[in-house]
């Protein structure tokens, strides 16, 4: 991110006042020049919408926050956007808690790192109104092990590491329930916590850790539920995962990954163009390839995304 200046810029000396008499022609020309510049600025604003920045050539720069700047699909999307006159500037964040505040504070124009449930939790907790403007993919949340090659090999009272952030923690518990390793009271929900585990009816115990540490925990636990980006960064083979949820099922709706904007910018044509470019075949293929074929592309209307988000926010509020 661009750092603020450390002190006031030096103010240059003003030029000497002209000694000649001003003429009506000069005044008229000056007024015409100012009118032209104002008209040009209005035109640029109309073409790009609020928030984005256009240069003299009409190109627009859009700053996008992400947690996976190294993913192979970004160069493809950046190249296509450039062909449309949009220069994408990526801003990488080291953890999931940074990109939404940066967007709310206008340090970036969009972000792409989160699913709808994560966004719902942020909006409720921070009284925010960030909104999805385009869907991308659903990626599985999978169970990996360095000690076992099948779910059935995990022993009774085996220890499973899970992410400790609320949204991924709940999803991890649901994954373990689907795998037959534990039971959640009442069947669980998108807000489940370890307190909801029916220990008497469960085969394993869970240990919440920071999501970024789930890979590092593998040698000391029987298995770990690991977010796809951390698994790929660690060169884990998704085909060797012991279990994963199904991204194509309706139950995966809360986990649709989305481009997110401030509510005031949700109709910005430049931002919506960037989101639409994601679904061009070359970009989509690069994104799925980057996930080692595990991601499922999702192209849902914005109204659907807003409806799902509103429902999730209602659920989150009710739990608080």
PDB file of C-alpha atoms in Angstrom:
ATOM      1  CA  UNK A   1       0.000   0.000   0.000  1.00  0.00           C
ATOM      2  CA  UNK A   2       1.112   3.539  -0.675  1.00  0.00           C
ATOM      3  CA  UNK A   3       2.521   5.168   2.422  1.00  0.00           C
ATOM      4  CA  UNK A   4       1.330   8.688   3.374  1.00  0.00           C
ATOM      5  CA  UNK A   5       3.884  11.487   3.044  1.00  0.00           C
ATOM      6  CA  UNK A   6       5.990  12.095   6.125  1.00  0.00           C
ATOM      7  CA  UNK A   7       5.701  15.860   5.988  1.00  0.00           C
ATOM      8  CA  UNK A   8       4.351  18.754   3.908  1.00  0.00           C
ATOM      9  CA  UNK A   9       5.730  19.145   0.410  1.00  0.00           C
ATOM     10  CA  UNK A  10       7.930  22.216  -0.134  1.00  0.00           C
ATOM     11  CA  UNK A  11       5.812  25.014  -1.593  1.00  0.00           C
ATOM     12  CA  UNK A  12       7.464  26.490  -4.676  1.00  0.00           C
ATOM     13  CA  UNK A  13       7.830  30.253  -4.935  1.00  0.00           C
ATOM     14  CA  UNK A  14       5.042  31.969  -6.856  1.00  0.00           C
ATOM     15  CA  UNK A  15       5.996  33.524 -10.219  1.00  0.00           C
ATOM     16  CA  UNK A  16       6.106  37.324 -10.564  1.00  0.00           C
ATOM     17  CA  UNK A  17       2.833  38.905 -11.525  1.00  0.00           C
ATOM     18  CA  UNK A  18       2.660  39.773 -15.231  1.00  0.00           C
ATOM     19  CA  UNK A  19       3.160  43.448 -15.946  1.00  0.00           C
ATOM     20  CA  UNK A  20       1.126  43.528 -19.126  1.00  0.00           C
ATOM     21  CA  UNK A  21      -2.550  44.457 -19.184  1.00  0.00           C
ATOM     22  CA  UNK A  22      -5.002  41.523 -19.217  1.00  0.00           C
ATOM     23  CA  UNK A  23      -7.124  41.364 -22.315  1.00  0.00           C
ATOM     24  CA  UNK A  24     -10.585  40.000 -22.857  1.00  0.00           C
ATOM     25  CA  UNK A  25      -9.113  37.398 -25.261  1.00  0.00           C
ATOM     26  CA  UNK A  26      -6.802  35.928 -22.626  1.00  0.00           C
ATOM     27  CA  UNK A  27      -9.623  35.796 -20.102  1.00  0.00           C
ATOM     28  CA  UNK A  28     -11.914  34.077 -22.590  1.00  0.00           C
ATOM     29  CA  UNK A  29      -9.258  31.556 -23.542  1.00  0.00           C
ATOM     30  CA  UNK A  30      -8.575  30.808 -19.870  1.00  0.00           C
ATOM     31  CA  UNK A  31     -12.243  30.312 -19.163  1.00  0.00           C
ATOM     32  CA  UNK A  32     -12.560  28.047 -22.201  1.00  0.00           C
ATOM     33  CA  UNK A  33      -9.564  25.986 -21.064  1.00  0.00           C
ATOM     34  CA  UNK A  34     -11.009  25.558 -17.585  1.00  0.00           C
ATOM     35  CA  UNK A  35     -14.383  24.582 -19.060  1.00  0.00           C
ATOM     36  CA  UNK A  36     -12.685  21.979 -21.270  1.00  0.00           C
ATOM     37  CA  UNK A  37     -10.834  20.459 -18.307  1.00  0.00           C
ATOM     38  CA  UNK A  38     -13.998  20.312 -16.219  1.00  0.00           C
ATOM     39  CA  UNK A  39     -15.891  18.661 -19.072  1.00  0.00           C
ATOM     40  CA  UNK A  40     -13.090  16.141 -19.534  1.00  0.00           C
ATOM     41  CA  UNK A  41     -13.113  15.326 -15.834  1.00  0.00           C
ATOM     42  CA  UNK A  42     -16.879  14.827 -15.903  1.00  0.00           C
ATOM     43  CA  UNK A  43     -16.524  12.522 -18.919  1.00  0.00           C
ATOM     44  CA  UNK A  44     -13.829  10.434 -17.229  1.00  0.00           C
ATOM     45  CA  UNK A  45     -15.961  10.198 -14.072  1.00  0.00           C
ATOM     46  CA  UNK A  46     -18.931   9.069 -16.165  1.00  0.00           C
ATOM     47  CA  UNK A  47     -16.884   6.411 -17.936  1.00  0.00           C
ATOM     48  CA  UNK A  48     -15.071   4.985 -14.924  1.00  0.00           C
ATOM     49  CA  UNK A  49     -17.455   5.562 -12.053  1.00  0.00           C
ATOM     50  CA  UNK A  50     -16.360   6.602  -8.603  1.00  0.00           C
ATOM     51  CA  UNK A  51     -13.257   5.334  -6.882  1.00  0.00           C
ATOM     52  CA  UNK A  52     -11.135   4.299  -9.868  1.00  0.00           C
ATOM     53  CA  UNK A  53      -8.402   6.528 -11.224  1.00  0.00           C
ATOM     54  CA  UNK A  54      -8.010   7.366 -14.910  1.00  0.00           C
ATOM     55  CA  UNK A  55      -4.899   8.853 -16.487  1.00  0.00           C
ATOM     56  CA  UNK A  56      -4.679  11.331 -19.355  1.00  0.00           C
ATOM     57  CA  UNK A  57      -4.905   8.497 -21.890  1.00  0.00           C
ATOM     58  CA  UNK A  58      -8.172   7.300 -20.376  1.00  0.00           C
ATOM     59  CA  UNK A  59      -6.695   4.171 -18.770  1.00  0.00           C
ATOM     60  CA  UNK A  60      -8.075   3.261 -15.365  1.00  0.00           C
ATOM     61  CA  UNK A  61      -6.130   1.806 -12.427  1.00  0.00           C
ATOM     62  CA  UNK A  62      -7.973  -0.505 -10.049  1.00  0.00           C
ATOM     63  CA  UNK A  63      -6.317  -1.644  -6.799  1.00  0.00           C
ATOM     64  CA  UNK A  64      -7.419  -5.131  -5.774  1.00  0.00           C
ATOM     65  CA  UNK A  65      -6.631  -6.627  -2.378  1.00  0.00           C
ATOM     66  CA  UNK A  66      -5.933 -10.366  -2.192  1.00  0.00           C
ATOM     67  CA  UNK A  67      -4.188 -12.977  -0.080  1.00  0.00           C
ATOM     68  CA  UNK A  68      -2.942 -15.001  -3.068  1.00  0.00           C
ATOM     69  CA  UNK A  69      -1.082 -12.575  -5.302  1.00  0.00           C
ATOM     70  CA  UNK A  70       1.146 -15.414  -6.551  1.00  0.00           C
ATOM     71  CA  UNK A  71      -1.759 -17.411  -7.971  1.00  0.00           C
ATOM     72  CA  UNK A  72      -1.307 -18.177 -11.659  1.00  0.00           C
ATOM     73  CA  UNK A  73      -4.658 -16.725 -12.739  1.00  0.00           C
ATOM     74  CA  UNK A  74      -3.770 -13.146 -11.791  1.00  0.00           C
ATOM     75  CA  UNK A  75      -1.409 -12.520 -14.754  1.00  0.00           C
ATOM     76  CA  UNK A  76      -4.103 -13.771 -17.137  1.00  0.00           C
ATOM     77  CA  UNK A  77      -6.797 -11.550 -15.621  1.00  0.00           C
ATOM     78  CA  UNK A  78      -4.408  -8.582 -15.441  1.00  0.00           C
ATOM     79  CA  UNK A  79      -3.496  -8.980 -19.109  1.00  0.00           C
ATOM     80  CA  UNK A  80      -7.132  -9.153 -20.239  1.00  0.00           C
ATOM     81  CA  UNK A  81      -8.052  -6.132 -18.143  1.00  0.00           C
ATOM     82  CA  UNK A  82      -5.135  -4.180 -19.652  1.00  0.00           C
ATOM     83  CA  UNK A  83      -6.532  -4.910 -23.116  1.00  0.00           C
ATOM     84  CA  UNK A  84      -9.748  -3.243 -21.937  1.00  0.00           C
ATOM     85  CA  UNK A  85      -7.905  -0.159 -20.668  1.00  0.00           C
ATOM     86  CA  UNK A  86      -7.923  -1.286 -17.023  1.00  0.00           C
ATOM     87  CA  UNK A  87      -4.622  -1.543 -15.155  1.00  0.00           C
ATOM     88  CA  UNK A  88      -4.936  -3.884 -12.168  1.00  0.00           C
ATOM     89  CA  UNK A  89      -2.666  -3.172  -9.211  1.00  0.00           C
ATOM     90  CA  UNK A  90      -2.572  -6.036  -6.726  1.00  0.00           C
ATOM     91  CA  UNK A  91      -2.167  -5.403  -3.008  1.00  0.00           C
ATOM     92  CA  UNK A  92      -1.278  -8.588  -1.135  1.00  0.00           C
ATOM     93  CA  UNK A  93      -2.288  -9.129   2.497  1.00  0.00           C
ATOM     94  CA  UNK A  94      -0.680 -11.697   4.766  1.00  0.00           C
ATOM     95  CA  UNK A  95      -3.844 -12.761   6.564  1.00  0.00           C
ATOM     96  CA  UNK A  96      -7.608 -12.739   6.155  1.00  0.00           C
ATOM     97  CA  UNK A  97      -8.303  -9.941   8.630  1.00  0.00           C
ATOM     98  CA  UNK A  98      -6.710  -7.095   6.667  1.00  0.00           C
ATOM     99  CA  UNK A  99      -8.345  -6.835   3.257  1.00  0.00           C
ATOM    100  CA  UNK A 100     -11.873  -5.850   4.320  1.00  0.00           C
ATOM    101  CA  UNK A 101     -10.796  -2.956   6.583  1.00  0.00           C
ATOM    102  CA  UNK A 102      -8.476  -1.767   3.799  1.00  0.00           C
ATOM    103  CA  UNK A 103     -11.411  -1.742   1.390  1.00  0.00           C
ATOM    104  CA  UNK A 104     -13.691   0.043   3.836  1.00  0.00           C
ATOM    105  CA  UNK A 105     -10.983   2.672   4.410  1.00  0.00           C
ATOM    106  CA  UNK A 106     -10.556   3.194   0.616  1.00  0.00           C
ATOM    107  CA  UNK A 107      -6.968   1.983   0.566  1.00  0.00           C
ATOM    108  CA  UNK A 108      -8.026  -0.399  -2.219  1.00  0.00           C
ATOM    109  CA  UNK A 109     -10.906  -0.424  -4.711  1.00  0.00           C
ATOM    110  CA  UNK A 110     -11.923  -4.111  -4.596  1.00  0.00           C
ATOM    111  CA  UNK A 111     -10.874  -7.281  -2.889  1.00  0.00           C
ATOM    112  CA  UNK A 112     -10.942 -10.931  -3.914  1.00  0.00           C
ATOM    113  CA  UNK A 113     -10.026 -13.392  -1.169  1.00  0.00           C
ATOM    114  CA  UNK A 114     -13.192 -14.344   0.715  1.00  0.00           C
ATOM    115  CA  UNK A 115     -16.412 -16.276   0.484  1.00  0.00           C
ATOM    116  CA  UNK A 116     -19.852 -14.915   1.312  1.00  0.00           C
ATOM    117  CA  UNK A 117     -19.955 -16.276   4.857  1.00  0.00           C
ATOM    118  CA  UNK A 118     -16.658 -14.597   5.725  1.00  0.00           C
ATOM    119  CA  UNK A 119     -18.036 -11.327   4.305  1.00  0.00           C
ATOM    120  CA  UNK A 120     -21.248 -11.710   6.315  1.00  0.00           C
ATOM    121  CA  UNK A 121     -19.292 -12.143   9.527  1.00  0.00           C
ATOM    122  CA  UNK A 122     -17.202  -9.057   8.756  1.00  0.00           C
ATOM    123  CA  UNK A 123     -20.204  -6.880   7.924  1.00  0.00           C
ATOM    124  CA  UNK A 124     -22.042  -7.833  11.109  1.00  0.00           C
ATOM    125  CA  UNK A 125     -19.017  -7.576  13.398  1.00  0.00           C
ATOM    126  CA  UNK A 126     -17.813  -4.254  11.939  1.00  0.00           C
ATOM    127  CA  UNK A 127     -21.246  -2.780  11.115  1.00  0.00           C
ATOM    128  CA  UNK A 128     -20.073  -2.566   7.524  1.00  0.00           C
ATOM    129  CA  UNK A 129     -21.888  -2.679   4.175  1.00  0.00           C
ATOM    130  CA  UNK A 130     -19.306  -4.212   1.849  1.00  0.00           C
ATOM    131  CA  UNK A 131     -21.063  -5.964  -1.003  1.00  0.00           C
ATOM    132  CA  UNK A 132     -20.371  -8.691  -3.601  1.00  0.00           C
ATOM    133  CA  UNK A 133     -20.275  -7.577  -7.237  1.00  0.00           C
ATOM    134  CA  UNK A 134     -19.313 -10.863  -8.880  1.00  0.00           C
ATOM    135  CA  UNK A 135     -18.807 -14.534  -8.074  1.00  0.00           C
ATOM    136  CA  UNK A 136     -15.717 -16.567  -8.936  1.00  0.00           C
ATOM    137  CA  UNK A 137     -15.355 -20.119  -7.611  1.00  0.00           C
ATOM    138  CA  UNK A 138     -16.058 -22.427  -4.723  1.00  0.00           C
ATOM    139  CA  UNK A 139     -13.014 -24.353  -3.552  1.00  0.00           C
ATOM    140  CA  UNK A 140     -13.195 -27.441  -1.352  1.00  0.00           C
ATOM    141  CA  UNK A 141     -12.078 -27.507   2.253  1.00  0.00           C
ATOM    142  CA  UNK A 142     -10.130 -30.741   2.596  1.00  0.00           C
ATOM    143  CA  UNK A 143      -8.699 -33.080   5.196  1.00  0.00           C
ATOM    144  CA  UNK A 144      -4.992 -33.957   4.868  1.00  0.00           C
ATOM    145  CA  UNK A 145      -2.750 -36.303   6.833  1.00  0.00           C
ATOM    146  CA  UNK A 146       0.895 -37.338   6.911  1.00  0.00           C
ATOM    147  CA  UNK A 147       0.125 -40.369   9.084  1.00  0.00           C
ATOM    148  CA  UNK A 148      -2.900 -41.940   7.392  1.00  0.00           C
ATOM    149  CA  UNK A 149      -4.034 -42.574   3.815  1.00  0.00           C
ATOM    150  CA  UNK A 150      -7.755 -43.032   4.482  1.00  0.00           C
ATOM    151  CA  UNK A 151     -10.381 -41.612   6.838  1.00  0.00           C
ATOM    152  CA  UNK A 152     -11.004 -45.080   8.264  1.00  0.00           C
ATOM    153  CA  UNK A 153      -7.393 -45.273   9.488  1.00  0.00           C
ATOM    154  CA  UNK A 154      -7.802 -42.313  11.839  1.00  0.00           C
ATOM    155  CA  UNK A 155      -8.002 -43.823  15.338  1.00  0.00           C
ATOM    156  CA  UNK A 156     -10.621 -43.204  17.980  1.00  0.00           C
ATOM    157  CA  UNK A 157      -9.712 -40.077  19.971  1.00  0.00           C
ATOM    158  CA  UNK A 158      -7.424 -39.056  17.107  1.00  0.00           C
ATOM    159  CA  UNK A 159      -6.589 -35.374  17.016  1.00  0.00           C
ATOM    160  CA  UNK A 160      -7.607 -33.161  14.069  1.00  0.00           C
ATOM    161  CA  UNK A 161      -6.359 -29.590  13.592  1.00  0.00           C
ATOM    162  CA  UNK A 162      -8.906 -27.147  12.194  1.00  0.00           C
ATOM    163  CA  UNK A 163      -8.725 -23.416  11.324  1.00  0.00           C
ATOM    164  CA  UNK A 164      -9.699 -21.222  14.255  1.00  0.00           C
ATOM    165  CA  UNK A 165     -11.316 -18.299  12.383  1.00  0.00           C
ATOM    166  CA  UNK A 166     -15.106 -18.536  12.826  1.00  0.00           C
ATOM    167  CA  UNK A 167     -16.209 -19.184   9.250  1.00  0.00           C
ATOM    168  CA  UNK A 168     -13.565 -21.740   8.301  1.00  0.00           C
ATOM    169  CA  UNK A 169     -13.805 -23.385  11.721  1.00  0.00           C
ATOM    170  CA  UNK A 170     -17.528 -24.027  11.270  1.00  0.00           C
ATOM    171  CA  UNK A 171     -17.009 -25.307   7.753  1.00  0.00           C
ATOM    172  CA  UNK A 172     -14.202 -27.615   8.945  1.00  0.00           C
ATOM    173  CA  UNK A 173     -16.495 -29.088  11.604  1.00  0.00           C
ATOM    174  CA  UNK A 174     -19.152 -29.736   8.960  1.00  0.00           C
ATOM    175  CA  UNK A 175     -16.523 -31.416   6.763  1.00  0.00           C
ATOM    176  CA  UNK A 176     -15.508 -33.706   9.628  1.00  0.00           C
ATOM    177  CA  UNK A 177     -19.167 -34.516  10.292  1.00  0.00           C
ATOM    178  CA  UNK A 178     -19.696 -35.375   6.621  1.00  0.00           C
ATOM    179  CA  UNK A 179     -16.611 -37.610   6.800  1.00  0.00           C
ATOM    180  CA  UNK A 180     -18.150 -39.485   9.732  1.00  0.00           C
ATOM    181  CA  UNK A 181     -15.489 -38.415  12.209  1.00  0.00           C
ATOM    182  CA  UNK A 182     -17.648 -36.378  14.564  1.00  0.00           C
ATOM    183  CA  UNK A 183     -21.219 -35.391  15.370  1.00  0.00           C
ATOM    184  CA  UNK A 184     -22.510 -31.856  15.877  1.00  0.00           C
ATOM    185  CA  UNK A 185     -25.410 -31.157  18.192  1.00  0.00           C
ATOM    186  CA  UNK A 186     -28.531 -30.534  16.164  1.00  0.00           C
ATOM    187  CA  UNK A 187     -26.651 -31.301  12.981  1.00  0.00           C
ATOM    188  CA  UNK A 188     -24.520 -28.170  13.215  1.00  0.00           C
ATOM    189  CA  UNK A 189     -24.663 -24.976  11.162  1.00  0.00           C
ATOM    190  CA  UNK A 190     -22.481 -22.475   9.321  1.00  0.00           C
ATOM    191  CA  UNK A 191     -21.734 -20.974  12.741  1.00  0.00           C
ATOM    192  CA  UNK A 192     -20.773 -24.203  14.524  1.00  0.00           C
ATOM    193  CA  UNK A 193     -17.943 -24.119  17.072  1.00  0.00           C
ATOM    194  CA  UNK A 194     -16.069 -26.871  18.942  1.00  0.00           C
ATOM    195  CA  UNK A 195     -18.591 -26.369  21.769  1.00  0.00           C
ATOM    196  CA  UNK A 196     -21.218 -27.847  19.418  1.00  0.00           C
ATOM    197  CA  UNK A 197     -19.356 -31.152  19.080  1.00  0.00           C
ATOM    198  CA  UNK A 198     -21.157 -34.116  20.631  1.00  0.00           C
ATOM    199  CA  UNK A 199     -18.039 -35.639  22.145  1.00  0.00           C
ATOM    200  CA  UNK A 200     -19.721 -38.871  23.230  1.00  0.00           C
ATOM    201  CA  UNK A 201     -20.858 -39.577  19.666  1.00  0.00           C
ATOM    202  CA  UNK A 202     -17.643 -38.397  17.979  1.00  0.00           C
ATOM    203  CA  UNK A 203     -14.615 -40.442  16.980  1.00  0.00           C
ATOM    204  CA  UNK A 204     -12.043 -37.608  17.039  1.00  0.00           C
ATOM    205  CA  UNK A 205     -11.067 -34.511  18.997  1.00  0.00           C
ATOM    206  CA  UNK A 206     -10.473 -31.144  17.312  1.00  0.00           C
ATOM    207  CA  UNK A 207      -7.703 -28.636  17.972  1.00  0.00           C
ATOM    208  CA  UNK A 208      -8.327 -25.121  16.565  1.00  0.00           C
ATOM    209  CA  UNK A 209      -5.171 -23.393  15.261  1.00  0.00           C
ATOM    210  CA  UNK A 210      -4.486 -20.378  13.093  1.00  0.00           C
ATOM    211  CA  UNK A 211      -5.439 -21.279   9.515  1.00  0.00           C
ATOM    212  CA  UNK A 212      -1.911 -20.505   8.334  1.00  0.00           C
ATOM    213  CA  UNK A 213      -0.555 -23.051  10.846  1.00  0.00           C
ATOM    214  CA  UNK A 214      -2.720 -26.009   9.830  1.00  0.00           C
ATOM    215  CA  UNK A 215      -0.041 -27.285   7.422  1.00  0.00           C
ATOM    216  CA  UNK A 216       2.692 -26.942  10.058  1.00  0.00           C
ATOM    217  CA  UNK A 217       0.549 -28.929  12.495  1.00  0.00           C
ATOM    218  CA  UNK A 218       0.410 -32.039  10.278  1.00  0.00           C
ATOM    219  CA  UNK A 219       3.375 -33.880  11.886  1.00  0.00           C
ATOM    220  CA  UNK A 220       1.854 -33.580  15.366  1.00  0.00           C
ATOM    221  CA  UNK A 221      -1.792 -34.486  14.639  1.00  0.00           C
ATOM    222  CA  UNK A 222      -3.600 -37.339  12.923  1.00  0.00           C
ATOM    223  CA  UNK A 223      -4.955 -34.995  10.252  1.00  0.00           C
ATOM    224  CA  UNK A 224      -5.741 -31.340   9.573  1.00  0.00           C
ATOM    225  CA  UNK A 225      -8.452 -29.504   7.704  1.00  0.00           C
ATOM    226  CA  UNK A 226      -6.516 -27.082   5.491  1.00  0.00           C
ATOM    227  CA  UNK A 227      -7.702 -24.181   3.344  1.00  0.00           C
ATOM    228  CA  UNK A 228      -6.989 -24.726  -0.332  1.00  0.00           C
ATOM    229  CA  UNK A 229      -4.561 -21.821  -0.733  1.00  0.00           C
ATOM    230  CA  UNK A 230      -2.417 -22.928   2.211  1.00  0.00           C
ATOM    231  CA  UNK A 231      -2.464 -26.526   0.978  1.00  0.00           C
ATOM    232  CA  UNK A 232      -1.304 -25.515  -2.500  1.00  0.00           C
ATOM    233  CA  UNK A 233       1.351 -23.160  -1.122  1.00  0.00           C
ATOM    234  CA  UNK A 234       2.712 -26.127   0.835  1.00  0.00           C
ATOM    235  CA  UNK A 235       2.691 -28.292  -2.321  1.00  0.00           C
ATOM    236  CA  UNK A 236       0.157 -30.705  -0.852  1.00  0.00           C
ATOM    237  CA  UNK A 237      -1.483 -32.840  -3.526  1.00  0.00           C
ATOM    238  CA  UNK A 238      -5.293 -32.282  -3.467  1.00  0.00           C
ATOM    239  CA  UNK A 239      -5.803 -35.729  -4.956  1.00  0.00           C
ATOM    240  CA  UNK A 240      -4.217 -37.193  -1.812  1.00  0.00           C
ATOM    241  CA  UNK A 241      -6.650 -35.453   0.528  1.00  0.00           C
ATOM    242  CA  UNK A 242      -8.523 -37.901   2.747  1.00  0.00           C
ATOM    243  CA  UNK A 243     -11.817 -36.047   2.375  1.00  0.00           C
ATOM    244  CA  UNK A 244     -13.281 -32.749   1.142  1.00  0.00           C
ATOM    245  CA  UNK A 245     -16.704 -31.126   0.865  1.00  0.00           C
ATOM    246  CA  UNK A 246     -18.412 -30.897  -2.523  1.00  0.00           C
ATOM    247  CA  UNK A 247     -18.197 -27.363  -4.017  1.00  0.00           C
ATOM    248  CA  UNK A 248     -20.973 -28.120  -6.506  1.00  0.00           C
ATOM    249  CA  UNK A 249     -23.704 -28.791  -3.915  1.00  0.00           C
ATOM    250  CA  UNK A 250     -26.266 -26.170  -2.784  1.00  0.00           C
ATOM    251  CA  UNK A 251     -24.780 -26.409   0.718  1.00  0.00           C
ATOM    252  CA  UNK A 252     -21.680 -24.739  -0.715  1.00  0.00           C
ATOM    253  CA  UNK A 253     -23.471 -21.419  -1.398  1.00  0.00           C
ATOM    254  CA  UNK A 254     -22.059 -19.699   1.714  1.00  0.00           C
ATOM    255  CA  UNK A 255     -18.586 -20.510   0.419  1.00  0.00           C
ATOM    256  CA  UNK A 256     -18.890 -18.845  -2.997  1.00  0.00           C
ATOM    257  CA  UNK A 257     -15.809 -16.645  -3.411  1.00  0.00           C
ATOM    258  CA  UNK A 258     -16.584 -13.120  -4.553  1.00  0.00           C
ATOM    259  CA  UNK A 259     -15.238  -9.810  -5.780  1.00  0.00           C
ATOM    260  CA  UNK A 260     -16.209  -7.302  -3.084  1.00  0.00           C
ATOM    261  CA  UNK A 261     -16.684  -3.529  -3.310  1.00  0.00           C
ATOM    262  CA  UNK A 262     -17.928  -0.754  -1.076  1.00  0.00           C
ATOM    263  CA  UNK A 263     -21.710  -0.405  -1.320  1.00  0.00           C
ATOM    264  CA  UNK A 264     -21.371   3.023  -2.951  1.00  0.00           C
ATOM    265  CA  UNK A 265     -19.317   1.463  -5.753  1.00  0.00           C
ATOM    266  CA  UNK A 266     -21.377  -1.629  -6.495  1.00  0.00           C
ATOM    267  CA  UNK A 267     -22.570  -0.211  -9.837  1.00  0.00           C
ATOM    268  CA  UNK A 268     -19.140   1.058 -10.902  1.00  0.00           C
ATOM    269  CA  UNK A 269     -18.852  -0.113 -14.532  1.00  0.00           C
ATOM    270  CA  UNK A 270     -15.082  -0.571 -14.368  1.00  0.00           C
ATOM    271  CA  UNK A 271     -15.266  -2.770 -11.288  1.00  0.00           C
ATOM    272  CA  UNK A 272     -18.101  -4.820 -12.754  1.00  0.00           C
ATOM    273  CA  UNK A 273     -16.076  -5.249 -15.944  1.00  0.00           C
ATOM    274  CA  UNK A 274     -13.165  -6.685 -13.948  1.00  0.00           C
ATOM    275  CA  UNK A 275     -15.525  -9.153 -12.252  1.00  0.00           C
ATOM    276  CA  UNK A 276     -17.011 -10.149 -15.609  1.00  0.00           C
ATOM    277  CA  UNK A 277     -13.572 -10.730 -17.147  1.00  0.00           C
ATOM    278  CA  UNK A 278     -12.941 -13.434 -14.545  1.00  0.00           C
ATOM    279  CA  UNK A 279     -15.437 -15.637 -16.377  1.00  0.00           C
ATOM    280  CA  UNK A 280     -13.746 -15.469 -19.752  1.00  0.00           C
ATOM    281  CA  UNK A 281     -12.504 -18.953 -20.604  1.00  0.00           C
ATOM    282  CA  UNK A 282      -8.777 -18.156 -20.423  1.00  0.00           C
ATOM    283  CA  UNK A 283      -9.058 -16.545 -16.989  1.00  0.00           C
ATOM    284  CA  UNK A 284     -11.428 -19.170 -15.590  1.00  0.00           C
ATOM    285  CA  UNK A 285      -9.220 -22.003 -16.858  1.00  0.00           C
ATOM    286  CA  UNK A 286      -6.157 -20.414 -15.242  1.00  0.00           C
ATOM    287  CA  UNK A 287      -8.032 -20.107 -11.924  1.00  0.00           C
ATOM    288  CA  UNK A 288      -9.157 -23.734 -11.965  1.00  0.00           C
ATOM    289  CA  UNK A 289      -5.692 -24.909 -13.020  1.00  0.00           C
ATOM    290  CA  UNK A 290      -4.197 -22.879 -10.164  1.00  0.00           C
ATOM    291  CA  UNK A 291      -6.418 -24.844  -7.751  1.00  0.00           C
ATOM    292  CA  UNK A 292      -5.095 -28.117  -9.231  1.00  0.00           C
ATOM    293  CA  UNK A 293      -8.540 -28.727 -10.654  1.00  0.00           C
ATOM    294  CA  UNK A 294     -10.317 -28.611  -7.301  1.00  0.00           C
ATOM    295  CA  UNK A 295     -12.225 -25.329  -7.738  1.00  0.00           C
ATOM    296  CA  UNK A 296     -15.707 -25.198  -9.262  1.00  0.00           C
ATOM    297  CA  UNK A 297     -16.476 -22.048 -11.265  1.00  0.00           C
ATOM    298  CA  UNK A 298     -19.611 -20.200 -10.130  1.00  0.00           C
ATOM    299  CA  UNK A 299     -21.251 -17.462 -12.194  1.00  0.00           C
ATOM    300  CA  UNK A 300     -24.232 -16.234 -10.205  1.00  0.00           C
ATOM    301  CA  UNK A 301     -26.166 -12.992 -10.783  1.00  0.00           C
ATOM    302  CA  UNK A 302     -25.300 -10.213  -8.379  1.00  0.00           C
ATOM    303  CA  UNK A 303     -28.868 -10.269  -7.027  1.00  0.00           C
ATOM    304  CA  UNK A 304     -28.355 -13.905  -5.969  1.00  0.00           C
ATOM    305  CA  UNK A 305     -25.120 -13.048  -4.200  1.00  0.00           C
ATOM    306  CA  UNK A 306     -26.768 -10.161  -2.367  1.00  0.00           C
ATOM    307  CA  UNK A 307     -29.671 -12.429  -1.340  1.00  0.00           C
ATOM    308  CA  UNK A 308     -27.340 -15.126   0.003  1.00  0.00           C
ATOM    309  CA  UNK A 309     -25.274 -12.506   1.835  1.00  0.00           C
ATOM    310  CA  UNK A 310     -28.369 -10.932   3.418  1.00  0.00           C
ATOM    311  CA  UNK A 311     -29.543 -14.352   4.620  1.00  0.00           C
ATOM    312  CA  UNK A 312     -26.128 -15.151   6.110  1.00  0.00           C
ATOM    313  CA  UNK A 313     -25.939 -11.760   7.826  1.00  0.00           C
ATOM    314  CA  UNK A 314     -29.359 -12.434   9.365  1.00  0.00           C
ATOM    315  CA  UNK A 315     -28.095 -15.792  10.647  1.00  0.00           C
ATOM    316  CA  UNK A 316     -24.951 -14.214  12.091  1.00  0.00           C
ATOM    317  CA  UNK A 317     -26.910 -11.427  13.817  1.00  0.00           C
ATOM    318  CA  UNK A 318     -29.300 -13.937  15.350  1.00  0.00           C
ATOM    319  CA  UNK A 319     -26.381 -15.855  16.805  1.00  0.00           C
ATOM    320  CA  UNK A 320     -25.085 -12.697  18.469  1.00  0.00           C
TER     321      UNK A 320
END
